[in-house]
């Protein structure tokens, strides 16, 4: 794997060095670069890397990230080498059929959850062998290998919370594939409109977090909003596109709930002059931090992770 040289890293960061330093260490991918940005705005690590939808930092410090449309790899952050990989296109019966992977998760007992769009299934595989130890079929109303799913997480109770982009729904699955909870993201009386930026609108849901009390936080994608819904589907908290002063939400992607209660929102495809990340006090809705590196990482940053916060829900 080719690592970026210091001169290229400096060139990429030159346009943003004069901005206010960030308050967090951020792992971020955009413009063909996967990088760690320090609180002072400098970059401490980087490598050339294509577009992603999911990523995880492991206890070892290594990064689990997608490579291409259907491969998940573990990247040694010291050497930049791939030390583990799983390719859904050539594994467990997928040879010759369309498949994309937009979500995955490291699990206990040396297993990895792989969510396959196209085959519409969740696999739990052994890291060492790639053998399937559990397969969960998914319900898809509008099947397509690119839009069956976005982010998905296995919950502590053993169920799976899955965002179905094309369906506009979040579904929770039991281990046998039974749907035990479902929420359709509302359009709030508006008609859908195409595009990826702030002008678009729809319910192409990207992310969902199950809160300890049982409610669910949902990043609505091109719905430009974050919703908190009860198990009965009642919206009890929300933030919408133009609710935050000076900020316009576009494609709302990742959600990261910090131990202090603040919420970090991924703001993808928002365009120049808009932050890629917004940290929000959930009680007051005050913006306490933003991460604006448009000139460095571009207009498509679907996933990030804060590295200076432990115990965050994401």
PDB file of C-alpha atoms in Angstrom:
ATOM      1  CA  UNK A   1       0.000   0.000   0.000  1.00  0.00           C
ATOM      2  CA  UNK A   2       1.414   3.397  -0.954  1.00  0.00           C
ATOM      3  CA  UNK A   3       1.692   5.867   1.909  1.00  0.00           C
ATOM      4  CA  UNK A   4       1.360   9.592   1.284  1.00  0.00           C
ATOM      5  CA  UNK A   5       4.615  11.491   1.492  1.00  0.00           C
ATOM      6  CA  UNK A   6       4.991  14.471   3.847  1.00  0.00           C
ATOM      7  CA  UNK A   7       4.953  16.985   0.985  1.00  0.00           C
ATOM      8  CA  UNK A   8       1.639  15.706  -0.349  1.00  0.00           C
ATOM      9  CA  UNK A   9       0.080  15.711   3.112  1.00  0.00           C
ATOM     10  CA  UNK A  10       1.207  19.330   3.623  1.00  0.00           C
ATOM     11  CA  UNK A  11      -0.205  20.316   0.248  1.00  0.00           C
ATOM     12  CA  UNK A  12      -3.534  18.719   1.042  1.00  0.00           C
ATOM     13  CA  UNK A  13      -3.737  20.521   4.370  1.00  0.00           C
ATOM     14  CA  UNK A  14      -2.426  23.902   3.262  1.00  0.00           C
ATOM     15  CA  UNK A  15      -5.830  25.362   2.457  1.00  0.00           C
ATOM     16  CA  UNK A  16      -7.205  24.574   5.906  1.00  0.00           C
ATOM     17  CA  UNK A  17      -4.247  25.334   8.172  1.00  0.00           C
ATOM     18  CA  UNK A  18      -5.504  28.835   8.917  1.00  0.00           C
ATOM     19  CA  UNK A  19      -8.845  27.651  10.276  1.00  0.00           C
ATOM     20  CA  UNK A  20      -9.581  27.394  13.991  1.00  0.00           C
ATOM     21  CA  UNK A  21      -7.928  24.242  15.393  1.00  0.00           C
ATOM     22  CA  UNK A  22     -10.308  21.372  16.087  1.00  0.00           C
ATOM     23  CA  UNK A  23     -11.014  20.213  19.609  1.00  0.00           C
ATOM     24  CA  UNK A  24     -10.895  16.502  18.833  1.00  0.00           C
ATOM     25  CA  UNK A  25      -8.588  13.979  17.186  1.00  0.00           C
ATOM     26  CA  UNK A  26     -10.499  12.804  14.129  1.00  0.00           C
ATOM     27  CA  UNK A  27     -10.074   9.809  11.848  1.00  0.00           C
ATOM     28  CA  UNK A  28     -11.468  10.970   8.524  1.00  0.00           C
ATOM     29  CA  UNK A  29     -11.571   9.854   4.897  1.00  0.00           C
ATOM     30  CA  UNK A  30     -12.111  12.086   1.883  1.00  0.00           C
ATOM     31  CA  UNK A  31     -10.492  13.118  -1.397  1.00  0.00           C
ATOM     32  CA  UNK A  32      -8.657   9.794  -1.606  1.00  0.00           C
ATOM     33  CA  UNK A  33      -7.025  10.170   1.829  1.00  0.00           C
ATOM     34  CA  UNK A  34      -7.565   8.355   5.128  1.00  0.00           C
ATOM     35  CA  UNK A  35      -6.024  10.505   7.857  1.00  0.00           C
ATOM     36  CA  UNK A  36      -5.824  11.349  11.533  1.00  0.00           C
ATOM     37  CA  UNK A  37      -6.238  15.072  12.186  1.00  0.00           C
ATOM     38  CA  UNK A  38      -4.967  16.288  15.548  1.00  0.00           C
ATOM     39  CA  UNK A  39      -6.650  18.927  17.760  1.00  0.00           C
ATOM     40  CA  UNK A  40      -4.216  21.580  16.501  1.00  0.00           C
ATOM     41  CA  UNK A  41      -5.212  20.862  12.885  1.00  0.00           C
ATOM     42  CA  UNK A  42      -2.070  18.949  11.939  1.00  0.00           C
ATOM     43  CA  UNK A  43      -2.121  15.492  10.404  1.00  0.00           C
ATOM     44  CA  UNK A  44      -0.274  12.805  12.363  1.00  0.00           C
ATOM     45  CA  UNK A  45      -0.986   9.884  10.029  1.00  0.00           C
ATOM     46  CA  UNK A  46      -2.345   9.401   6.531  1.00  0.00           C
ATOM     47  CA  UNK A  47      -2.518   6.993   3.645  1.00  0.00           C
ATOM     48  CA  UNK A  48      -4.089   6.980   0.201  1.00  0.00           C
ATOM     49  CA  UNK A  49      -7.548   5.432   0.479  1.00  0.00           C
ATOM     50  CA  UNK A  50     -10.745   5.369  -1.554  1.00  0.00           C
ATOM     51  CA  UNK A  51     -14.309   6.123  -0.522  1.00  0.00           C
ATOM     52  CA  UNK A  52     -15.909   4.410   2.462  1.00  0.00           C
ATOM     53  CA  UNK A  53     -19.205   4.155   4.316  1.00  0.00           C
ATOM     54  CA  UNK A  54     -18.038   2.466   7.528  1.00  0.00           C
ATOM     55  CA  UNK A  55     -14.889   2.235   9.665  1.00  0.00           C
ATOM     56  CA  UNK A  56     -13.857   1.164  13.162  1.00  0.00           C
ATOM     57  CA  UNK A  57     -10.745   1.698  15.262  1.00  0.00           C
ATOM     58  CA  UNK A  58      -9.804  -1.554  16.987  1.00  0.00           C
ATOM     59  CA  UNK A  59      -8.363  -1.882  20.500  1.00  0.00           C
ATOM     60  CA  UNK A  60      -4.947  -2.430  18.938  1.00  0.00           C
ATOM     61  CA  UNK A  61      -5.153   0.923  17.196  1.00  0.00           C
ATOM     62  CA  UNK A  62      -5.525  -0.724  13.814  1.00  0.00           C
ATOM     63  CA  UNK A  63      -8.354   0.374  11.533  1.00  0.00           C
ATOM     64  CA  UNK A  64     -11.092  -1.837  10.112  1.00  0.00           C
ATOM     65  CA  UNK A  65     -12.282  -0.202   6.925  1.00  0.00           C
ATOM     66  CA  UNK A  66     -13.766  -1.082   3.561  1.00  0.00           C
ATOM     67  CA  UNK A  67     -11.615  -1.223   0.434  1.00  0.00           C
ATOM     68  CA  UNK A  68     -13.616  -0.910  -2.743  1.00  0.00           C
ATOM     69  CA  UNK A  69     -17.245  -1.965  -2.969  1.00  0.00           C
ATOM     70  CA  UNK A  70     -17.144  -5.357  -1.287  1.00  0.00           C
ATOM     71  CA  UNK A  71     -13.951  -5.940   0.740  1.00  0.00           C
ATOM     72  CA  UNK A  72     -13.353  -5.289   4.442  1.00  0.00           C
ATOM     73  CA  UNK A  73      -9.762  -5.050   5.672  1.00  0.00           C
ATOM     74  CA  UNK A  74      -7.784  -4.416   8.832  1.00  0.00           C
ATOM     75  CA  UNK A  75      -5.120  -1.803   8.304  1.00  0.00           C
ATOM     76  CA  UNK A  76      -2.009  -1.622  10.480  1.00  0.00           C
ATOM     77  CA  UNK A  77      -1.807   2.052  11.364  1.00  0.00           C
ATOM     78  CA  UNK A  78       1.937   1.861  11.953  1.00  0.00           C
ATOM     79  CA  UNK A  79       3.015   0.241   8.718  1.00  0.00           C
ATOM     80  CA  UNK A  80       0.016   0.940   6.485  1.00  0.00           C
ATOM     81  CA  UNK A  81      -0.156  -2.755   5.591  1.00  0.00           C
ATOM     82  CA  UNK A  82      -3.333  -4.808   5.308  1.00  0.00           C
ATOM     83  CA  UNK A  83      -3.109  -7.542   7.961  1.00  0.00           C
ATOM     84  CA  UNK A  84      -6.562  -9.103   7.466  1.00  0.00           C
ATOM     85  CA  UNK A  85      -9.216  -9.039   4.768  1.00  0.00           C
ATOM     86  CA  UNK A  86     -12.582 -10.492   3.825  1.00  0.00           C
ATOM     87  CA  UNK A  87     -13.868 -10.125   0.256  1.00  0.00           C
ATOM     88  CA  UNK A  88     -17.617 -10.680  -0.045  1.00  0.00           C
ATOM     89  CA  UNK A  89     -17.394 -10.929  -3.833  1.00  0.00           C
ATOM     90  CA  UNK A  90     -15.454 -14.199  -3.622  1.00  0.00           C
ATOM     91  CA  UNK A  91     -16.663 -15.668  -0.329  1.00  0.00           C
ATOM     92  CA  UNK A  92     -19.459 -17.852   0.963  1.00  0.00           C
ATOM     93  CA  UNK A  93     -21.471 -18.325  -2.216  1.00  0.00           C
ATOM     94  CA  UNK A  94     -21.252 -14.835  -3.708  1.00  0.00           C
ATOM     95  CA  UNK A  95     -19.074 -15.667  -6.701  1.00  0.00           C
ATOM     96  CA  UNK A  96     -20.687 -14.250  -9.819  1.00  0.00           C
ATOM     97  CA  UNK A  97     -23.457 -12.248  -8.163  1.00  0.00           C
ATOM     98  CA  UNK A  98     -23.579  -8.510  -7.384  1.00  0.00           C
ATOM     99  CA  UNK A  99     -22.630  -7.630  -3.822  1.00  0.00           C
ATOM    100  CA  UNK A 100     -21.595  -4.495  -1.977  1.00  0.00           C
ATOM    101  CA  UNK A 101     -20.669  -3.994   1.670  1.00  0.00           C
ATOM    102  CA  UNK A 102     -21.653  -0.741   3.346  1.00  0.00           C
ATOM    103  CA  UNK A 103     -21.562  -1.862   6.989  1.00  0.00           C
ATOM    104  CA  UNK A 104     -19.493  -4.161   9.178  1.00  0.00           C
ATOM    105  CA  UNK A 105     -18.552  -4.465  12.827  1.00  0.00           C
ATOM    106  CA  UNK A 106     -15.858  -6.220  14.853  1.00  0.00           C
ATOM    107  CA  UNK A 107     -17.475  -8.574  17.361  1.00  0.00           C
ATOM    108  CA  UNK A 108     -16.353 -10.624  20.337  1.00  0.00           C
ATOM    109  CA  UNK A 109     -14.774 -14.070  19.987  1.00  0.00           C
ATOM    110  CA  UNK A 110     -12.727 -13.027  16.947  1.00  0.00           C
ATOM    111  CA  UNK A 111     -15.782 -12.632  14.732  1.00  0.00           C
ATOM    112  CA  UNK A 112     -16.732  -9.880  12.295  1.00  0.00           C
ATOM    113  CA  UNK A 113     -20.213  -8.898  11.183  1.00  0.00           C
ATOM    114  CA  UNK A 114     -20.453  -8.292   7.441  1.00  0.00           C
ATOM    115  CA  UNK A 115     -23.645  -6.794   5.989  1.00  0.00           C
ATOM    116  CA  UNK A 116     -24.064  -7.695   2.319  1.00  0.00           C
ATOM    117  CA  UNK A 117     -26.227  -5.607   0.000  1.00  0.00           C
ATOM    118  CA  UNK A 118     -27.337  -7.606  -3.022  1.00  0.00           C
ATOM    119  CA  UNK A 119     -27.490 -10.973  -1.247  1.00  0.00           C
ATOM    120  CA  UNK A 120     -29.410  -9.045   1.460  1.00  0.00           C
ATOM    121  CA  UNK A 121     -27.961 -10.796   4.466  1.00  0.00           C
ATOM    122  CA  UNK A 122     -25.891 -10.349   7.585  1.00  0.00           C
ATOM    123  CA  UNK A 123     -22.992 -12.714   8.080  1.00  0.00           C
ATOM    124  CA  UNK A 124     -20.980 -13.285  11.204  1.00  0.00           C
ATOM    125  CA  UNK A 125     -17.671 -14.748  10.083  1.00  0.00           C
ATOM    126  CA  UNK A 126     -14.634 -16.109  11.870  1.00  0.00           C
ATOM    127  CA  UNK A 127     -11.695 -13.800  11.338  1.00  0.00           C
ATOM    128  CA  UNK A 128      -9.211 -16.642  11.044  1.00  0.00           C
ATOM    129  CA  UNK A 129     -11.033 -18.675   8.405  1.00  0.00           C
ATOM    130  CA  UNK A 130     -13.809 -16.523   6.947  1.00  0.00           C
ATOM    131  CA  UNK A 131     -16.255 -19.302   7.797  1.00  0.00           C
ATOM    132  CA  UNK A 132     -19.851 -18.260   8.442  1.00  0.00           C
ATOM    133  CA  UNK A 133     -20.993 -18.840  12.006  1.00  0.00           C
ATOM    134  CA  UNK A 134     -24.334 -17.064  11.583  1.00  0.00           C
ATOM    135  CA  UNK A 135     -26.416 -15.882   8.619  1.00  0.00           C
ATOM    136  CA  UNK A 136     -29.371 -13.514   9.031  1.00  0.00           C
ATOM    137  CA  UNK A 137     -31.615 -12.806   6.015  1.00  0.00           C
ATOM    138  CA  UNK A 138     -32.737  -9.215   5.506  1.00  0.00           C
ATOM    139  CA  UNK A 139     -36.063  -7.843   4.321  1.00  0.00           C
ATOM    140  CA  UNK A 140     -35.653  -5.488   1.347  1.00  0.00           C
ATOM    141  CA  UNK A 141     -38.573  -3.789  -0.415  1.00  0.00           C
ATOM    142  CA  UNK A 142     -36.539  -2.149  -3.191  1.00  0.00           C
ATOM    143  CA  UNK A 143     -33.578  -4.462  -3.777  1.00  0.00           C
ATOM    144  CA  UNK A 144     -30.348  -3.108  -5.233  1.00  0.00           C
ATOM    145  CA  UNK A 145     -26.751  -3.968  -4.285  1.00  0.00           C
ATOM    146  CA  UNK A 146     -25.877  -0.290  -3.825  1.00  0.00           C
ATOM    147  CA  UNK A 147     -28.866   0.760  -1.716  1.00  0.00           C
ATOM    148  CA  UNK A 148     -30.108  -2.263   0.244  1.00  0.00           C
ATOM    149  CA  UNK A 149     -28.310  -1.087   3.384  1.00  0.00           C
ATOM    150  CA  UNK A 150     -26.207   1.625   4.917  1.00  0.00           C
ATOM    151  CA  UNK A 151     -24.930   1.378   8.480  1.00  0.00           C
ATOM    152  CA  UNK A 152     -25.892  -1.544  10.709  1.00  0.00           C
ATOM    153  CA  UNK A 153     -24.947  -2.548  14.234  1.00  0.00           C
ATOM    154  CA  UNK A 154     -25.310  -5.645  16.373  1.00  0.00           C
ATOM    155  CA  UNK A 155     -26.870  -4.573  19.666  1.00  0.00           C
ATOM    156  CA  UNK A 156     -25.835  -5.822  23.123  1.00  0.00           C
ATOM    157  CA  UNK A 157     -28.993  -7.934  23.348  1.00  0.00           C
ATOM    158  CA  UNK A 158     -28.085  -9.841  20.192  1.00  0.00           C
ATOM    159  CA  UNK A 159     -30.435  -8.199  17.689  1.00  0.00           C
ATOM    160  CA  UNK A 160     -29.291  -6.234  14.625  1.00  0.00           C
ATOM    161  CA  UNK A 161     -30.253  -2.630  13.836  1.00  0.00           C
ATOM    162  CA  UNK A 162     -30.083  -2.085  10.070  1.00  0.00           C
ATOM    163  CA  UNK A 163     -30.581   1.051   7.969  1.00  0.00           C
ATOM    164  CA  UNK A 164     -32.211   0.295   4.595  1.00  0.00           C
ATOM    165  CA  UNK A 165     -31.407   3.271   2.361  1.00  0.00           C
ATOM    166  CA  UNK A 166     -33.724   2.645  -0.590  1.00  0.00           C
ATOM    167  CA  UNK A 167     -36.600   1.524   1.631  1.00  0.00           C
ATOM    168  CA  UNK A 168     -36.290   4.547   3.901  1.00  0.00           C
ATOM    169  CA  UNK A 169     -36.650   2.269   6.910  1.00  0.00           C
ATOM    170  CA  UNK A 170     -34.739   1.158   9.977  1.00  0.00           C
ATOM    171  CA  UNK A 171     -35.384  -2.486  10.867  1.00  0.00           C
ATOM    172  CA  UNK A 172     -34.309  -4.445  13.902  1.00  0.00           C
ATOM    173  CA  UNK A 173     -33.782  -8.163  13.297  1.00  0.00           C
ATOM    174  CA  UNK A 174     -33.652 -11.150  15.580  1.00  0.00           C
ATOM    175  CA  UNK A 175     -31.014 -13.791  14.914  1.00  0.00           C
ATOM    176  CA  UNK A 176     -33.412 -15.801  12.735  1.00  0.00           C
ATOM    177  CA  UNK A 177     -34.181 -12.811  10.487  1.00  0.00           C
ATOM    178  CA  UNK A 178     -37.541 -11.953  12.062  1.00  0.00           C
ATOM    179  CA  UNK A 179     -38.218  -8.208  12.070  1.00  0.00           C
ATOM    180  CA  UNK A 180     -38.853  -7.238  15.694  1.00  0.00           C
ATOM    181  CA  UNK A 181     -39.033  -3.458  15.168  1.00  0.00           C
ATOM    182  CA  UNK A 182     -39.409  -1.183  12.159  1.00  0.00           C
ATOM    183  CA  UNK A 183     -39.487   2.568  11.641  1.00  0.00           C
ATOM    184  CA  UNK A 184     -40.159   4.331   8.346  1.00  0.00           C
ATOM    185  CA  UNK A 185     -38.438   7.705   8.143  1.00  0.00           C
ATOM    186  CA  UNK A 186     -41.142  10.330   7.493  1.00  0.00           C
ATOM    187  CA  UNK A 187     -41.087  12.856   4.672  1.00  0.00           C
ATOM    188  CA  UNK A 188     -42.900  15.425   6.826  1.00  0.00           C
ATOM    189  CA  UNK A 189     -45.363  16.237   4.056  1.00  0.00           C
ATOM    190  CA  UNK A 190     -42.725  17.076   1.459  1.00  0.00           C
ATOM    191  CA  UNK A 191     -42.137  15.537  -1.950  1.00  0.00           C
ATOM    192  CA  UNK A 192     -38.795  13.784  -2.559  1.00  0.00           C
ATOM    193  CA  UNK A 193     -36.284  15.586  -4.760  1.00  0.00           C
ATOM    194  CA  UNK A 194     -33.101  14.263  -6.353  1.00  0.00           C
ATOM    195  CA  UNK A 195     -29.467  15.121  -5.831  1.00  0.00           C
ATOM    196  CA  UNK A 196     -26.942  14.713  -3.044  1.00  0.00           C
ATOM    197  CA  UNK A 197     -26.572  18.198  -1.605  1.00  0.00           C
ATOM    198  CA  UNK A 198     -28.742  20.449   0.556  1.00  0.00           C
ATOM    199  CA  UNK A 199     -31.229  20.812  -2.308  1.00  0.00           C
ATOM    200  CA  UNK A 200     -32.081  17.089  -2.267  1.00  0.00           C
ATOM    201  CA  UNK A 201     -34.719  15.580  -0.051  1.00  0.00           C
ATOM    202  CA  UNK A 202     -35.914  12.137   0.880  1.00  0.00           C
ATOM    203  CA  UNK A 203     -35.668   9.462   3.541  1.00  0.00           C
ATOM    204  CA  UNK A 204     -32.530   7.601   2.457  1.00  0.00           C
ATOM    205  CA  UNK A 205     -31.601   6.723   6.007  1.00  0.00           C
ATOM    206  CA  UNK A 206     -27.908   6.249   6.784  1.00  0.00           C
ATOM    207  CA  UNK A 207     -27.436   5.562  10.500  1.00  0.00           C
ATOM    208  CA  UNK A 208     -29.236   4.499  13.670  1.00  0.00           C
ATOM    209  CA  UNK A 209     -28.149   4.242  17.312  1.00  0.00           C
ATOM    210  CA  UNK A 210     -30.141   2.440  20.010  1.00  0.00           C
ATOM    211  CA  UNK A 211     -30.035   4.523  23.178  1.00  0.00           C
ATOM    212  CA  UNK A 212     -29.754   2.879  26.620  1.00  0.00           C
ATOM    213  CA  UNK A 213     -33.335   3.863  27.478  1.00  0.00           C
ATOM    214  CA  UNK A 214     -34.752   2.120  24.398  1.00  0.00           C
ATOM    215  CA  UNK A 215     -35.244   5.068  22.043  1.00  0.00           C
ATOM    216  CA  UNK A 216     -33.411   5.199  18.703  1.00  0.00           C
ATOM    217  CA  UNK A 217     -31.416   8.060  17.189  1.00  0.00           C
ATOM    218  CA  UNK A 218     -31.646   8.119  13.384  1.00  0.00           C
ATOM    219  CA  UNK A 219     -29.496   9.960  10.842  1.00  0.00           C
ATOM    220  CA  UNK A 220     -31.950  10.428   7.990  1.00  0.00           C
ATOM    221  CA  UNK A 221     -29.505  10.800   5.097  1.00  0.00           C
ATOM    222  CA  UNK A 222     -31.039  13.173   2.566  1.00  0.00           C
ATOM    223  CA  UNK A 223     -33.768  13.952   5.082  1.00  0.00           C
ATOM    224  CA  UNK A 224     -31.259  16.507   6.474  1.00  0.00           C
ATOM    225  CA  UNK A 225     -32.155  15.666  10.045  1.00  0.00           C
ATOM    226  CA  UNK A 226     -31.571  13.632  13.175  1.00  0.00           C
ATOM    227  CA  UNK A 227     -34.600  12.086  14.851  1.00  0.00           C
ATOM    228  CA  UNK A 228     -34.997  10.429  18.225  1.00  0.00           C
ATOM    229  CA  UNK A 229     -37.929   8.025  18.166  1.00  0.00           C
ATOM    230  CA  UNK A 230     -39.533   5.870  20.821  1.00  0.00           C
ATOM    231  CA  UNK A 231     -40.180   2.129  20.400  1.00  0.00           C
ATOM    232  CA  UNK A 232     -43.704   3.149  19.314  1.00  0.00           C
ATOM    233  CA  UNK A 233     -42.314   5.434  16.598  1.00  0.00           C
ATOM    234  CA  UNK A 234     -43.017   8.772  18.252  1.00  0.00           C
ATOM    235  CA  UNK A 235     -40.501  11.537  17.490  1.00  0.00           C
ATOM    236  CA  UNK A 236     -39.463  13.018  20.848  1.00  0.00           C
ATOM    237  CA  UNK A 237     -36.385  15.015  19.771  1.00  0.00           C
ATOM    238  CA  UNK A 238     -35.061  16.235  16.449  1.00  0.00           C
ATOM    239  CA  UNK A 239     -32.794  18.669  14.673  1.00  0.00           C
ATOM    240  CA  UNK A 240     -33.574  19.668  11.096  1.00  0.00           C
ATOM    241  CA  UNK A 241     -31.781  21.192   8.132  1.00  0.00           C
ATOM    242  CA  UNK A 242     -31.825  24.912   8.973  1.00  0.00           C
ATOM    243  CA  UNK A 243     -32.301  24.752  12.725  1.00  0.00           C
ATOM    244  CA  UNK A 244     -28.679  25.437  13.697  1.00  0.00           C
ATOM    245  CA  UNK A 245     -27.488  29.036  13.199  1.00  0.00           C
ATOM    246  CA  UNK A 246     -25.066  29.348  10.286  1.00  0.00           C
ATOM    247  CA  UNK A 247     -25.161  25.618   9.537  1.00  0.00           C
ATOM    248  CA  UNK A 248     -27.121  23.828   6.819  1.00  0.00           C
ATOM    249  CA  UNK A 249     -27.413  20.067   7.143  1.00  0.00           C
ATOM    250  CA  UNK A 250     -27.189  18.097   3.915  1.00  0.00           C
ATOM    251  CA  UNK A 251     -26.761  14.294   3.808  1.00  0.00           C
ATOM    252  CA  UNK A 252     -26.754  13.385   7.502  1.00  0.00           C
ATOM    253  CA  UNK A 253     -24.570  10.303   7.852  1.00  0.00           C
ATOM    254  CA  UNK A 254     -22.797   9.244  11.041  1.00  0.00           C
ATOM    255  CA  UNK A 255     -23.977   9.775  14.589  1.00  0.00           C
ATOM    256  CA  UNK A 256     -21.593   9.573  17.546  1.00  0.00           C
ATOM    257  CA  UNK A 257     -23.101  10.008  21.014  1.00  0.00           C
ATOM    258  CA  UNK A 258     -20.423  11.101  23.458  1.00  0.00           C
ATOM    259  CA  UNK A 259     -20.339  10.142  27.149  1.00  0.00           C
ATOM    260  CA  UNK A 260     -21.110  13.768  28.100  1.00  0.00           C
ATOM    261  CA  UNK A 261     -24.370  13.557  26.142  1.00  0.00           C
ATOM    262  CA  UNK A 262     -23.232  15.621  23.169  1.00  0.00           C
ATOM    263  CA  UNK A 263     -24.006  14.351  19.683  1.00  0.00           C
ATOM    264  CA  UNK A 264     -21.552  14.502  16.759  1.00  0.00           C
ATOM    265  CA  UNK A 265     -23.345  14.601  13.391  1.00  0.00           C
ATOM    266  CA  UNK A 266     -21.795  13.772  10.016  1.00  0.00           C
ATOM    267  CA  UNK A 267     -22.758  16.415   7.437  1.00  0.00           C
ATOM    268  CA  UNK A 268     -21.884  14.960   4.020  1.00  0.00           C
ATOM    269  CA  UNK A 269     -22.314  16.704   0.631  1.00  0.00           C
ATOM    270  CA  UNK A 270     -22.951  20.047   2.345  1.00  0.00           C
ATOM    271  CA  UNK A 271     -20.625  22.068   0.101  1.00  0.00           C
ATOM    272  CA  UNK A 272     -18.006  24.747   0.844  1.00  0.00           C
ATOM    273  CA  UNK A 273     -18.451  26.858   3.932  1.00  0.00           C
ATOM    274  CA  UNK A 274     -20.276  24.113   5.804  1.00  0.00           C
ATOM    275  CA  UNK A 275     -18.773  21.805   8.439  1.00  0.00           C
ATOM    276  CA  UNK A 276     -18.189  18.100   7.838  1.00  0.00           C
ATOM    277  CA  UNK A 277     -18.923  17.388  11.513  1.00  0.00           C
ATOM    278  CA  UNK A 278     -21.094  19.207  14.030  1.00  0.00           C
ATOM    279  CA  UNK A 279     -20.982  18.565  17.778  1.00  0.00           C
ATOM    280  CA  UNK A 280     -24.261  19.494  19.400  1.00  0.00           C
ATOM    281  CA  UNK A 281     -25.371  19.823  23.006  1.00  0.00           C
ATOM    282  CA  UNK A 282     -28.506  17.681  22.882  1.00  0.00           C
ATOM    283  CA  UNK A 283     -30.170  19.545  25.742  1.00  0.00           C
ATOM    284  CA  UNK A 284     -29.748  23.092  24.443  1.00  0.00           C
ATOM    285  CA  UNK A 285     -29.003  22.354  20.762  1.00  0.00           C
ATOM    286  CA  UNK A 286     -26.025  24.687  21.037  1.00  0.00           C
ATOM    287  CA  UNK A 287     -23.202  23.939  18.595  1.00  0.00           C
ATOM    288  CA  UNK A 288     -20.076  23.369  20.694  1.00  0.00           C
ATOM    289  CA  UNK A 289     -17.631  22.318  17.953  1.00  0.00           C
ATOM    290  CA  UNK A 290     -17.409  21.979  14.196  1.00  0.00           C
ATOM    291  CA  UNK A 291     -14.903  20.299  11.905  1.00  0.00           C
ATOM    292  CA  UNK A 292     -14.566  22.137   8.589  1.00  0.00           C
ATOM    293  CA  UNK A 293     -11.944  20.673   6.276  1.00  0.00           C
ATOM    294  CA  UNK A 294     -13.788  20.946   2.965  1.00  0.00           C
ATOM    295  CA  UNK A 295     -10.697  22.150   1.106  1.00  0.00           C
ATOM    296  CA  UNK A 296      -8.745  19.110   2.299  1.00  0.00           C
ATOM    297  CA  UNK A 297     -11.242  16.265   2.336  1.00  0.00           C
ATOM    298  CA  UNK A 298     -13.826  17.438  -0.172  1.00  0.00           C
ATOM    299  CA  UNK A 299     -17.576  17.156  -0.315  1.00  0.00           C
ATOM    300  CA  UNK A 300     -17.974  13.432   0.383  1.00  0.00           C
ATOM    301  CA  UNK A 301     -17.017  12.423   3.928  1.00  0.00           C
ATOM    302  CA  UNK A 302     -19.591   9.786   4.926  1.00  0.00           C
ATOM    303  CA  UNK A 303     -17.815   8.382   7.992  1.00  0.00           C
ATOM    304  CA  UNK A 304     -15.433   9.545  10.710  1.00  0.00           C
ATOM    305  CA  UNK A 305     -14.484   8.576  14.244  1.00  0.00           C
ATOM    306  CA  UNK A 306     -13.310  10.682  17.167  1.00  0.00           C
ATOM    307  CA  UNK A 307     -10.102   9.228  18.594  1.00  0.00           C
ATOM    308  CA  UNK A 308      -9.842  11.237  21.806  1.00  0.00           C
ATOM    309  CA  UNK A 309     -13.174  10.059  23.255  1.00  0.00           C
ATOM    310  CA  UNK A 310     -13.671   6.678  24.881  1.00  0.00           C
ATOM    311  CA  UNK A 311     -17.045   5.078  25.466  1.00  0.00           C
ATOM    312  CA  UNK A 312     -18.861   6.863  22.644  1.00  0.00           C
ATOM    313  CA  UNK A 313     -21.880   5.161  21.064  1.00  0.00           C
ATOM    314  CA  UNK A 314     -21.543   4.963  17.294  1.00  0.00           C
TER     315      UNK A 314
END
